[in-house]
Amino acid sequence: MEKSESTKIDVVETNKEKKGKAPLLGTAAAPAIVAAVGHDGHAKGGAKRGIAIFDLILRIAAFASALGATVAMATTEETLPFFTQFFQFEASYDDLPTFSFFVVGMGIVVAYLVLSVPFSIVCIVRSHAVVPRLLLIIFDTVIIALATGAAGSSAAIVYLAHNGNQDANWLAICQQFGDFCQRASGAVVAAFVTVVLLILMVVISASALRRH
């Protein structure tokens, strides 16, 4: 019987052929890498833009609460319907330096929030901008300190107006000046709401910077 022999031919690629094929793999992989990087950057930009929009909403809400607190305290006054020949019983916010400081301090907060809106809009348009966010964090922190001081000091006065202090022989005046105390209490509550909103703005701005 005859045995058939198979012939095996090895084809050896030359160096030129190898060099010619190598760039094809790189060319095919490059668009995929660029596409992945571009998609990741677009996702981060969208998240930052969403955070900036939320910051603007919080900023408008803080402006509304700060304005309400300022107007409420600035118009807090009450005159009792009875009076004597020499005395008229009247209570006004400017009778107390703490309430006057509250009006001035919260007025500054209102003005700052108005001026900060353009910076917040810049963060929406240019989501990768670092300087506007950093400036907002710095000035928001300063305004938080001012608003907290105004709200905290006024809260102490409102507490004394409602409850008095027997050790110091300070009488509670809210039984006579009910409307005065209600408006002052409402202004203080609105100021604390402003403080909470400002803290949230600092937190989300810091988180946006951390994404860089």
PDB file of C-alpha atoms in Angstrom:
ATOM      1  CA  MET A   1       0.000   0.000   0.000  1.00  0.00           C
ATOM      2  CA  GLU A   2       1.232   3.428  -0.780  1.00  0.00           C
ATOM      3  CA  LYS A   3       1.244   6.044   1.845  1.00  0.00           C
ATOM      4  CA  SER A   4       0.213   9.500   0.854  1.00  0.00           C
ATOM      5  CA  GLU A   5       2.353  12.170   2.281  1.00  0.00           C
ATOM      6  CA  SER A   6       0.962  15.584   3.104  1.00  0.00           C
ATOM      7  CA  THR A   7       3.078  18.561   2.469  1.00  0.00           C
ATOM      8  CA  LYS A   8       3.023  21.384   5.024  1.00  0.00           C
ATOM      9  CA  ILE A   9       4.014  24.817   3.878  1.00  0.00           C
ATOM     10  CA  ASP A  10       4.784  27.479   6.482  1.00  0.00           C
ATOM     11  CA  VAL A  11       4.141  31.015   5.432  1.00  0.00           C
ATOM     12  CA  VAL A  12       6.420  33.399   7.214  1.00  0.00           C
ATOM     13  CA  GLU A  13       5.356  37.005   7.495  1.00  0.00           C
ATOM     14  CA  THR A  14       7.997  39.546   6.818  1.00  0.00           C
ATOM     15  CA  ASN A  15       8.754  42.443   9.154  1.00  0.00           C
ATOM     16  CA  LYS A  16       7.202  44.874   6.728  1.00  0.00           C
ATOM     17  CA  GLU A  17       3.921  42.963   6.710  1.00  0.00           C
ATOM     18  CA  LYS A  18       3.891  42.871  10.510  1.00  0.00           C
ATOM     19  CA  LYS A  19       4.532  46.586  10.676  1.00  0.00           C
ATOM     20  CA  GLY A  20       1.798  47.162   8.172  1.00  0.00           C
ATOM     21  CA  LYS A  21      -0.772  45.264  10.236  1.00  0.00           C
ATOM     22  CA  ALA A  22       0.115  46.636  13.653  1.00  0.00           C
ATOM     23  CA  PRO A  23      -1.311  50.106  13.117  1.00  0.00           C
ATOM     24  CA  LEU A  24      -4.623  48.567  12.054  1.00  0.00           C
ATOM     25  CA  LEU A  25      -5.190  47.272  15.595  1.00  0.00           C
ATOM     26  CA  GLY A  26      -4.277  50.641  17.097  1.00  0.00           C
ATOM     27  CA  THR A  27      -6.497  52.453  14.619  1.00  0.00           C
ATOM     28  CA  ALA A  28      -9.442  50.249  15.502  1.00  0.00           C
ATOM     29  CA  ALA A  29      -8.965  50.610  19.263  1.00  0.00           C
ATOM     30  CA  ALA A  30      -8.336  54.365  19.323  1.00  0.00           C
ATOM     31  CA  PRO A  31     -11.901  55.461  18.453  1.00  0.00           C
ATOM     32  CA  ALA A  32     -13.292  53.168  21.145  1.00  0.00           C
ATOM     33  CA  ILE A  33     -10.999  54.683  23.783  1.00  0.00           C
ATOM     34  CA  VAL A  34     -11.804  58.229  22.690  1.00  0.00           C
ATOM     35  CA  ALA A  35     -15.506  57.434  22.708  1.00  0.00           C
ATOM     36  CA  ALA A  36     -15.295  55.982  26.234  1.00  0.00           C
ATOM     37  CA  VAL A  37     -13.392  58.993  27.548  1.00  0.00           C
ATOM     38  CA  GLY A  38     -15.789  61.391  25.858  1.00  0.00           C
ATOM     39  CA  HIS A  39     -18.810  59.596  27.307  1.00  0.00           C
ATOM     40  CA  ASP A  40     -17.305  59.696  30.799  1.00  0.00           C
ATOM     41  CA  GLY A  41     -16.534  63.410  30.496  1.00  0.00           C
ATOM     42  CA  HIS A  42     -20.021  64.141  29.226  1.00  0.00           C
ATOM     43  CA  ALA A  43     -21.555  62.238  32.157  1.00  0.00           C
ATOM     44  CA  LYS A  44     -19.456  64.205  34.676  1.00  0.00           C
ATOM     45  CA  GLY A  45     -20.356  67.483  32.976  1.00  0.00           C
ATOM     46  CA  GLY A  46     -24.050  66.610  33.134  1.00  0.00           C
ATOM     47  CA  ALA A  47     -23.810  65.798  36.840  1.00  0.00           C
ATOM     48  CA  LYS A  48     -22.027  69.074  37.574  1.00  0.00           C
ATOM     49  CA  ARG A  49     -24.591  71.005  35.575  1.00  0.00           C
ATOM     50  CA  GLY A  50     -27.382  69.349  37.553  1.00  0.00           C
ATOM     51  CA  ILE A  51     -25.677  70.294  40.817  1.00  0.00           C
ATOM     52  CA  ALA A  52     -25.312  73.893  39.596  1.00  0.00           C
ATOM     53  CA  ILE A  53     -29.025  74.062  38.722  1.00  0.00           C
ATOM     54  CA  PHE A  54     -29.932  72.729  42.173  1.00  0.00           C
ATOM     55  CA  ASP A  55     -27.619  75.345  43.706  1.00  0.00           C
ATOM     56  CA  LEU A  56     -29.448  78.103  41.821  1.00  0.00           C
ATOM     57  CA  ILE A  57     -32.819  76.820  43.057  1.00  0.00           C
ATOM     58  CA  LEU A  58     -31.573  76.755  46.653  1.00  0.00           C
ATOM     59  CA  ARG A  59     -30.129  80.240  46.209  1.00  0.00           C
ATOM     60  CA  ILE A  60     -33.489  81.626  45.073  1.00  0.00           C
ATOM     61  CA  ALA A  61     -35.254  79.885  47.967  1.00  0.00           C
ATOM     62  CA  ALA A  62     -32.719  81.304  50.435  1.00  0.00           C
ATOM     63  CA  PHE A  63     -33.247  84.770  48.967  1.00  0.00           C
ATOM     64  CA  ALA A  64     -37.009  84.467  49.465  1.00  0.00           C
ATOM     65  CA  SER A  65     -36.694  83.314  53.085  1.00  0.00           C
ATOM     66  CA  ALA A  66     -34.068  85.956  53.919  1.00  0.00           C
ATOM     67  CA  LEU A  67     -36.178  88.695  52.346  1.00  0.00           C
ATOM     68  CA  GLY A  68     -39.232  87.505  54.265  1.00  0.00           C
ATOM     69  CA  ALA A  69     -37.280  87.507  57.533  1.00  0.00           C
ATOM     70  CA  THR A  70     -35.949  91.014  56.918  1.00  0.00           C
ATOM     71  CA  VAL A  71     -39.313  92.495  55.976  1.00  0.00           C
ATOM     72  CA  ALA A  72     -41.115  90.738  58.840  1.00  0.00           C
ATOM     73  CA  MET A  73     -38.675  92.007  61.450  1.00  0.00           C
ATOM     74  CA  ALA A  74     -38.444  95.512  59.961  1.00  0.00           C
ATOM     75  CA  THR A  75     -42.224  95.903  60.188  1.00  0.00           C
ATOM     76  CA  THR A  76     -42.532  94.422  63.691  1.00  0.00           C
ATOM     77  CA  GLU A  77     -44.229  96.921  65.951  1.00  0.00           C
ATOM     78  CA  GLU A  78     -47.338  97.078  68.080  1.00  0.00           C
ATOM     79  CA  THR A  79     -49.118  99.765  70.060  1.00  0.00           C
ATOM     80  CA  LEU A  80     -51.456  98.767  72.851  1.00  0.00           C
ATOM     81  CA  PRO A  81     -54.976 100.203  72.621  1.00  0.00           C
ATOM     82  CA  PHE A  82     -54.803 101.740  76.101  1.00  0.00           C
ATOM     83  CA  PHE A  83     -52.528 104.545  77.267  1.00  0.00           C
ATOM     84  CA  THR A  84     -52.258 107.070  80.061  1.00  0.00           C
ATOM     85  CA  GLN A  85     -51.826 110.800  80.023  1.00  0.00           C
ATOM     86  CA  PHE A  86     -48.050 110.485  80.078  1.00  0.00           C
ATOM     87  CA  PHE A  87     -47.305 107.015  78.640  1.00  0.00           C
ATOM     88  CA  GLN A  88     -48.194 105.136  75.491  1.00  0.00           C
ATOM     89  CA  PHE A  89     -47.349 101.444  75.453  1.00  0.00           C
ATOM     90  CA  GLU A  90     -45.586 100.662  72.194  1.00  0.00           C
ATOM     91  CA  ALA A  91     -43.069  98.030  71.087  1.00  0.00           C
ATOM     92  CA  SER A  92     -40.967  98.246  67.932  1.00  0.00           C
ATOM     93  CA  TYR A  93     -38.040  96.269  66.566  1.00  0.00           C
ATOM     94  CA  ASP A  94     -35.698  99.278  66.774  1.00  0.00           C
ATOM     95  CA  ASP A  95     -36.263  99.444  70.540  1.00  0.00           C
ATOM     96  CA  LEU A  96     -33.945  96.447  70.787  1.00  0.00           C
ATOM     97  CA  PRO A  97     -30.398  96.657  69.315  1.00  0.00           C
ATOM     98  CA  THR A  98     -30.429  92.913  68.684  1.00  0.00           C
ATOM     99  CA  PHE A  99     -33.426  93.198  66.376  1.00  0.00           C
ATOM    100  CA  SER A 100     -31.825  96.175  64.625  1.00  0.00           C
ATOM    101  CA  PHE A 101     -28.724  94.047  64.024  1.00  0.00           C
ATOM    102  CA  PHE A 102     -31.002  91.309  62.702  1.00  0.00           C
ATOM    103  CA  VAL A 103     -32.526  93.644  60.105  1.00  0.00           C
ATOM    104  CA  VAL A 104     -29.139  94.944  58.965  1.00  0.00           C
ATOM    105  CA  GLY A 105     -27.528  91.497  58.912  1.00  0.00           C
ATOM    106  CA  MET A 106     -30.324  89.787  57.025  1.00  0.00           C
ATOM    107  CA  GLY A 107     -30.463  92.740  54.627  1.00  0.00           C
ATOM    108  CA  ILE A 108     -26.817  92.082  53.796  1.00  0.00           C
ATOM    109  CA  VAL A 109     -27.660  88.414  53.259  1.00  0.00           C
ATOM    110  CA  VAL A 110     -30.429  89.374  50.827  1.00  0.00           C
ATOM    111  CA  ALA A 111     -28.107  91.671  48.870  1.00  0.00           C
ATOM    112  CA  TYR A 112     -25.411  88.997  48.701  1.00  0.00           C
ATOM    113  CA  LEU A 113     -27.807  86.335  47.435  1.00  0.00           C
ATOM    114  CA  VAL A 114     -28.906  88.651  44.626  1.00  0.00           C
ATOM    115  CA  LEU A 115     -25.304  89.357  43.638  1.00  0.00           C
ATOM    116  CA  SER A 116     -24.378  85.663  43.773  1.00  0.00           C
ATOM    117  CA  VAL A 117     -27.019  84.569  41.245  1.00  0.00           C
ATOM    118  CA  PRO A 118     -24.867  85.491  38.171  1.00  0.00           C
ATOM    119  CA  PHE A 119     -22.014  83.356  39.531  1.00  0.00           C
ATOM    120  CA  SER A 120     -24.414  80.451  39.973  1.00  0.00           C
ATOM    121  CA  ILE A 121     -25.589  80.871  36.379  1.00  0.00           C
ATOM    122  CA  VAL A 122     -21.958  80.846  35.187  1.00  0.00           C
ATOM    123  CA  CYS A 123     -21.522  77.491  36.968  1.00  0.00           C
ATOM    124  CA  ILE A 124     -24.487  76.149  34.979  1.00  0.00           C
ATOM    125  CA  VAL A 125     -23.207  77.393  31.623  1.00  0.00           C
ATOM    126  CA  ARG A 126     -19.599  76.399  32.310  1.00  0.00           C
ATOM    127  CA  SER A 127     -19.980  73.313  34.449  1.00  0.00           C
ATOM    128  CA  HIS A 128     -16.209  72.694  34.611  1.00  0.00           C
ATOM    129  CA  ALA A 129     -15.394  76.181  35.934  1.00  0.00           C
ATOM    130  CA  VAL A 130     -13.602  76.046  39.284  1.00  0.00           C
ATOM    131  CA  VAL A 131     -13.103  79.703  40.260  1.00  0.00           C
ATOM    132  CA  PRO A 132     -16.826  80.687  40.447  1.00  0.00           C
ATOM    133  CA  ARG A 133     -17.628  77.672  42.618  1.00  0.00           C
ATOM    134  CA  LEU A 134     -14.693  78.384  44.906  1.00  0.00           C
ATOM    135  CA  LEU A 135     -15.747  82.018  45.316  1.00  0.00           C
ATOM    136  CA  LEU A 136     -19.313  80.955  46.102  1.00  0.00           C
ATOM    137  CA  ILE A 137     -18.109  78.546  48.776  1.00  0.00           C
ATOM    138  CA  ILE A 138     -15.946  81.202  50.441  1.00  0.00           C
ATOM    139  CA  PHE A 139     -18.580  83.954  50.482  1.00  0.00           C
ATOM    140  CA  ASP A 140     -21.422  81.553  51.319  1.00  0.00           C
ATOM    141  CA  THR A 141     -19.481  80.495  54.413  1.00  0.00           C
ATOM    142  CA  VAL A 142     -19.040  84.130  55.492  1.00  0.00           C
ATOM    143  CA  ILE A 143     -22.743  84.820  54.970  1.00  0.00           C
ATOM    144  CA  ILE A 144     -23.639  81.710  56.973  1.00  0.00           C
ATOM    145  CA  ALA A 145     -21.723  83.140  59.932  1.00  0.00           C
ATOM    146  CA  LEU A 146     -23.551  86.488  59.619  1.00  0.00           C
ATOM    147  CA  ALA A 147     -27.002  84.930  59.249  1.00  0.00           C
ATOM    148  CA  THR A 148     -26.395  82.517  62.134  1.00  0.00           C
ATOM    149  CA  GLY A 149     -25.289  85.359  64.399  1.00  0.00           C
ATOM    150  CA  ALA A 150     -28.346  87.444  63.549  1.00  0.00           C
ATOM    151  CA  ALA A 151     -30.773  84.541  63.938  1.00  0.00           C
ATOM    152  CA  GLY A 152     -29.188  83.161  67.123  1.00  0.00           C
ATOM    153  CA  SER A 153     -29.029  86.458  68.999  1.00  0.00           C
ATOM    154  CA  SER A 154     -32.597  87.351  68.020  1.00  0.00           C
ATOM    155  CA  ALA A 155     -33.812  83.891  69.042  1.00  0.00           C
ATOM    156  CA  ALA A 156     -32.508  84.559  72.569  1.00  0.00           C
ATOM    157  CA  ILE A 157     -34.442  87.836  72.759  1.00  0.00           C
ATOM    158  CA  VAL A 158     -37.608  86.173  71.449  1.00  0.00           C
ATOM    159  CA  TYR A 159     -37.260  83.436  74.053  1.00  0.00           C
ATOM    160  CA  LEU A 160     -37.006  86.027  76.827  1.00  0.00           C
ATOM    161  CA  ALA A 161     -39.980  87.896  75.408  1.00  0.00           C
ATOM    162  CA  HIS A 162     -42.065  84.717  75.557  1.00  0.00           C
ATOM    163  CA  ASN A 163     -40.862  83.293  78.876  1.00  0.00           C
ATOM    164  CA  GLY A 164     -39.056  86.077  80.741  1.00  0.00           C
ATOM    165  CA  ASN A 165     -36.447  85.364  83.402  1.00  0.00           C
ATOM    166  CA  GLN A 166     -37.458  85.177  87.034  1.00  0.00           C
ATOM    167  CA  ASP A 167     -33.873  85.324  88.322  1.00  0.00           C
ATOM    168  CA  ALA A 168     -33.269  88.636  86.542  1.00  0.00           C
ATOM    169  CA  ASN A 169     -36.834  89.868  87.170  1.00  0.00           C
ATOM    170  CA  TRP A 170     -37.453  90.144  83.407  1.00  0.00           C
ATOM    171  CA  LEU A 171     -41.121  89.866  82.660  1.00  0.00           C
ATOM    172  CA  ALA A 172     -42.542  88.127  79.598  1.00  0.00           C
ATOM    173  CA  ILE A 173     -44.009  90.810  77.349  1.00  0.00           C
ATOM    174  CA  CYS A 174     -45.692  88.544  74.817  1.00  0.00           C
ATOM    175  CA  GLN A 175     -48.843  88.353  76.895  1.00  0.00           C
ATOM    176  CA  GLN A 176     -49.359  92.051  76.206  1.00  0.00           C
ATOM    177  CA  PHE A 177     -47.596  92.406  72.843  1.00  0.00           C
ATOM    178  CA  GLY A 178     -48.807  89.235  71.152  1.00  0.00           C
ATOM    179  CA  ASP A 179     -48.615  90.421  67.544  1.00  0.00           C
ATOM    180  CA  PHE A 180     -45.137  91.843  68.102  1.00  0.00           C
ATOM    181  CA  CYS A 181     -43.835  88.513  69.390  1.00  0.00           C
ATOM    182  CA  GLN A 182     -45.488  86.496  66.616  1.00  0.00           C
ATOM    183  CA  ARG A 183     -43.905  88.570  63.857  1.00  0.00           C
ATOM    184  CA  ALA A 184     -40.510  88.518  65.554  1.00  0.00           C
ATOM    185  CA  SER A 185     -40.717  84.743  66.030  1.00  0.00           C
ATOM    186  CA  GLY A 186     -41.663  84.238  62.389  1.00  0.00           C
ATOM    187  CA  ALA A 187     -38.719  86.366  61.252  1.00  0.00           C
ATOM    188  CA  VAL A 188     -36.308  84.316  63.366  1.00  0.00           C
ATOM    189  CA  VAL A 189     -37.668  81.031  61.992  1.00  0.00           C
ATOM    190  CA  ALA A 190     -37.280  82.315  58.418  1.00  0.00           C
ATOM    191  CA  ALA A 191     -33.694  83.339  59.216  1.00  0.00           C
ATOM    192  CA  PHE A 192     -32.857  79.835  60.423  1.00  0.00           C
ATOM    193  CA  VAL A 193     -34.393  78.404  57.244  1.00  0.00           C
ATOM    194  CA  THR A 194     -32.034  80.673  55.309  1.00  0.00           C
ATOM    195  CA  VAL A 195     -29.078  79.346  57.302  1.00  0.00           C
ATOM    196  CA  VAL A 196     -30.016  75.733  56.510  1.00  0.00           C
ATOM    197  CA  LEU A 197     -30.329  76.515  52.796  1.00  0.00           C
ATOM    198  CA  LEU A 198     -26.946  78.269  52.797  1.00  0.00           C
ATOM    199  CA  ILE A 199     -25.308  75.258  54.444  1.00  0.00           C
ATOM    200  CA  LEU A 200     -26.803  72.992  51.782  1.00  0.00           C
ATOM    201  CA  MET A 201     -25.406  75.270  49.077  1.00  0.00           C
ATOM    202  CA  VAL A 202     -21.908  75.055  50.546  1.00  0.00           C
ATOM    203  CA  VAL A 203     -22.135  71.265  50.755  1.00  0.00           C
ATOM    204  CA  ILE A 204     -23.239  70.758  47.154  1.00  0.00           C
ATOM    205  CA  SER A 205     -20.697  73.288  45.862  1.00  0.00           C
ATOM    206  CA  ALA A 206     -17.952  71.430  47.707  1.00  0.00           C
ATOM    207  CA  SER A 207     -19.148  68.126  46.237  1.00  0.00           C
ATOM    208  CA  ALA A 208     -19.069  69.640  42.760  1.00  0.00           C
ATOM    209  CA  LEU A 209     -15.493  70.815  43.284  1.00  0.00           C
ATOM    210  CA  ARG A 210     -14.523  67.369  44.542  1.00  0.00           C
ATOM    211  CA  ARG A 211     -15.628  65.854  41.220  1.00  0.00           C
ATOM    212  CA  HIS A 212     -12.817  67.779  39.517  1.00  0.00           C
TER     213      HIS A 212
END
